[in-house]
XYZ file of C-alpha atoms in Angstrom:
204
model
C 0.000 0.000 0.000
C 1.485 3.474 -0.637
C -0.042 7.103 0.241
C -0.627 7.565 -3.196
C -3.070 4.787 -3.507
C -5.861 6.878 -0.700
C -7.950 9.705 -2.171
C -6.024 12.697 -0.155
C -2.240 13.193 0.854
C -1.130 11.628 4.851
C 2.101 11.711 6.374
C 4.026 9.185 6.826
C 3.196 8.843 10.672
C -0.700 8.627 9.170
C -0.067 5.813 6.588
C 1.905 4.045 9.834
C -1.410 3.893 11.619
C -3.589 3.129 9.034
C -0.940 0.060 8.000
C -1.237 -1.266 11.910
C -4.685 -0.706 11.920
C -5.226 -3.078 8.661
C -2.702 -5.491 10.507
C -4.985 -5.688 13.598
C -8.485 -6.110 11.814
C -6.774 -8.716 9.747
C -5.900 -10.887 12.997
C -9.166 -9.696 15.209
C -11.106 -10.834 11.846
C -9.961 -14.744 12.315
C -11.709 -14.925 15.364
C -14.733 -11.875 15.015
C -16.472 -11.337 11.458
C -15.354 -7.278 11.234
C -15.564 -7.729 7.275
C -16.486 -10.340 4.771
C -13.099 -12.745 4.383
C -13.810 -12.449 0.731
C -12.983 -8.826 1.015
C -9.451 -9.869 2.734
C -7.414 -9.889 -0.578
C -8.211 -6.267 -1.552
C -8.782 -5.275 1.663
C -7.430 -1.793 1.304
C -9.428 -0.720 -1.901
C -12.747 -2.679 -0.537
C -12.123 -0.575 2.667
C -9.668 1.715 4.058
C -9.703 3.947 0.820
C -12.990 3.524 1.008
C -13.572 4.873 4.256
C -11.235 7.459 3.692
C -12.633 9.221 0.322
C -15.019 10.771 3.310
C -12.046 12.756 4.832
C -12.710 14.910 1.569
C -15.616 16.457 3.230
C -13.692 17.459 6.821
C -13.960 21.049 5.655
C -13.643 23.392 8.641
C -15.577 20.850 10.559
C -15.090 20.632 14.137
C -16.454 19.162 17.370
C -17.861 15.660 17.484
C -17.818 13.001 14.019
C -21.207 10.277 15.052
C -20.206 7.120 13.449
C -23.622 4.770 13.979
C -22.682 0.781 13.698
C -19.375 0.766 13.828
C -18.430 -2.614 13.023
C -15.027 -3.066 12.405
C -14.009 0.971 12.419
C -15.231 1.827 8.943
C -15.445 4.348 8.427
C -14.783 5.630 11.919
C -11.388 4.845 12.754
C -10.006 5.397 9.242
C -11.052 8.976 9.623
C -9.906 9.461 13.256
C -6.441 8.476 12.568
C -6.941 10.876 9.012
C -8.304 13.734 11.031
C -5.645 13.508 13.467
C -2.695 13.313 11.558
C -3.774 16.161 10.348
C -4.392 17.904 13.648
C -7.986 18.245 13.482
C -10.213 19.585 16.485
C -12.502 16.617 15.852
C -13.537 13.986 18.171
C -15.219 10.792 17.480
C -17.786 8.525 18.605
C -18.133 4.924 17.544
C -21.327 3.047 18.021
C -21.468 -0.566 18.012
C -23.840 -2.826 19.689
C -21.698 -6.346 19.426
C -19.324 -6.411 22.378
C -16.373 -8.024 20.801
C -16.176 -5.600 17.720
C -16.583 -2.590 20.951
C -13.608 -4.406 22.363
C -11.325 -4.218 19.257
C -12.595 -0.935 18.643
C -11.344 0.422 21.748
C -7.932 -1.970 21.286
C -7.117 0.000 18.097
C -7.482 3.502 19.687
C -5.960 2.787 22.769
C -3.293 2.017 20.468
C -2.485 4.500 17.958
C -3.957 7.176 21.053
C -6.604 8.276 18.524
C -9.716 11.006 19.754
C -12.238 8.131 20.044
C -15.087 7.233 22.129
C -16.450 3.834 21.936
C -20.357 2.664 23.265
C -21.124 -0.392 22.879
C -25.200 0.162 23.050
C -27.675 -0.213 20.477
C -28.118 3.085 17.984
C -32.186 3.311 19.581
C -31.101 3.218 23.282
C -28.155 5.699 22.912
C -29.010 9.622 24.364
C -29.076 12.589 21.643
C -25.703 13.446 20.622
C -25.739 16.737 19.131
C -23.140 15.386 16.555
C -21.709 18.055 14.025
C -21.452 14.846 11.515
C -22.948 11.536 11.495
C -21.823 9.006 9.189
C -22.707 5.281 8.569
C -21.171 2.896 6.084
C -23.295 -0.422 5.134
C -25.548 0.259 8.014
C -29.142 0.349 6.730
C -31.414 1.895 3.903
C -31.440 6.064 3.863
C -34.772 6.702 5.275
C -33.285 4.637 8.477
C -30.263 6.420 8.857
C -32.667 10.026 8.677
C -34.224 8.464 11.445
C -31.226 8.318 13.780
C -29.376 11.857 12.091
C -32.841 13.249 12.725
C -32.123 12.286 16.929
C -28.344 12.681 16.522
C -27.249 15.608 14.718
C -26.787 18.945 15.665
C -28.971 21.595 14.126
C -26.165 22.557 11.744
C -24.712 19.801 11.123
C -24.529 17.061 8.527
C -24.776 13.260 7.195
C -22.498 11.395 5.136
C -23.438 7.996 3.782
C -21.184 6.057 1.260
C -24.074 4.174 -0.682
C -23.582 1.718 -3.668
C -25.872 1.832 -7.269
C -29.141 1.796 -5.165
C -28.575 5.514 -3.908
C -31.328 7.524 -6.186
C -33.893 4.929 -4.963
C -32.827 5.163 -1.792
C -33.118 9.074 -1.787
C -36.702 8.914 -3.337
C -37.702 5.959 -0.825
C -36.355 8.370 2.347
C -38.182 11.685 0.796
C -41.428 9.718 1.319
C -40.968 10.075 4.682
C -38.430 12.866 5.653
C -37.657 16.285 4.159
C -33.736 16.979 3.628
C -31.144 18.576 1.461
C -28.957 16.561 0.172
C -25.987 16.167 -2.341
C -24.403 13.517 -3.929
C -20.934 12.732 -5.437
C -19.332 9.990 -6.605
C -17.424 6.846 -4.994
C -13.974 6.618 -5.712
C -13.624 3.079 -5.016
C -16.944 2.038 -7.614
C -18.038 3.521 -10.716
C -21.737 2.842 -9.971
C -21.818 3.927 -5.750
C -22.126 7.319 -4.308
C -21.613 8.832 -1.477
C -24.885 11.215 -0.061
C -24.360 14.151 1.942
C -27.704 14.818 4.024
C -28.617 17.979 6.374
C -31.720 19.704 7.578
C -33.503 16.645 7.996
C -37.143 16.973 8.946
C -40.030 14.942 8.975
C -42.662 15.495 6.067
């Protein structure tokens, strides 16, 4: 893997952490199912870059980055160890319900001493958050994930949902039931995903 392969310039020190991170889901993933083995071989493309086209929309953002259903860190650890090597006032929150991915979530950011906060409750019993961005990667259909940036996110803040070639049907599905702005640009990891950018998310 080399810097040049992720969609924005790290350091060196960055690429370090991202490179022991991969090492660690590999061996966690053996004995707990943080991704599909099938997506071992190109495990960097499938994931990390991924997970990282997001940092693209840090912006002046600061405060606290929601990730809901964590799973294995992705997006949510690939973008705290992004966001801090590049000395960002951002701190973030990772959600997951399943114990033993909680466990290795908290084992990766106890060790690379990344800004991260790990509950292991389910996304309908945790308080409001007030989160200045809320993201989600292969977590559940839009008008779901409205539903919990609806409770989560600060009044001025925003979604950020990688999606795959389902995305305008999930948009229209969602607008059934919840007003929102929302822009879209494409994945750089598949011609036919996107990734949707959602705020101002009200309830028709």
């Amino acid at each position: 893997m080399m810097a040049g392969d992720l969609p924005l310039d790290v350091s060196r020190e960055t690429l370090a952490k991202l490179e022991i991170y991969v090492e660690m889901l590999r061996k966690w993933n053996v004995a707990i199912n943080l991704v599909a083995k099938s997506t071992l071989e190109d495990l960097w493309q499938r994931h990390i870059v991924d997970s990282a086209q997001l940092a693209e929309h840090f912006g002046d953002v600061t405060g606290t980055w929601l990730d809901l259903g964590s799973g294995g860190g992705l997006p949510g650890l690939v973008l705290a160890i992004i966001a801090q090597g590049q000395g960002r006032d951002l701190h973030f929150h990772l959600v997951e319900s399943d114990l033993r991915k909680a466990t290795f979530l908290r084992q990766v950011a106890q060790r690379l001493e990344l800004p991260v906060t790990v509950s292991a409750v389910r996304i309908e019993s945790l308080a409001p958050q007030n989160a200045d961005v809320i993201s989600a990667r292969a977590l559940a259909p839009l008008k779901v994930l409205c539903s919990h940036a609806a409770r989560h996110m600060a009044a001025d803040g925003f979604a950020i949902f990688p999606k795959g070639s389902h995305a305008a049907a999930e948009i229209d599905e969602a607008r059934a039931i919840w007003d929102f702005t929302v822009e879209t640009y494409p994945s750089l990891t598949n011609a036919d995903a996107e990734v949707i950018k959602v705020k101002n998310i009200r309830h028709v």
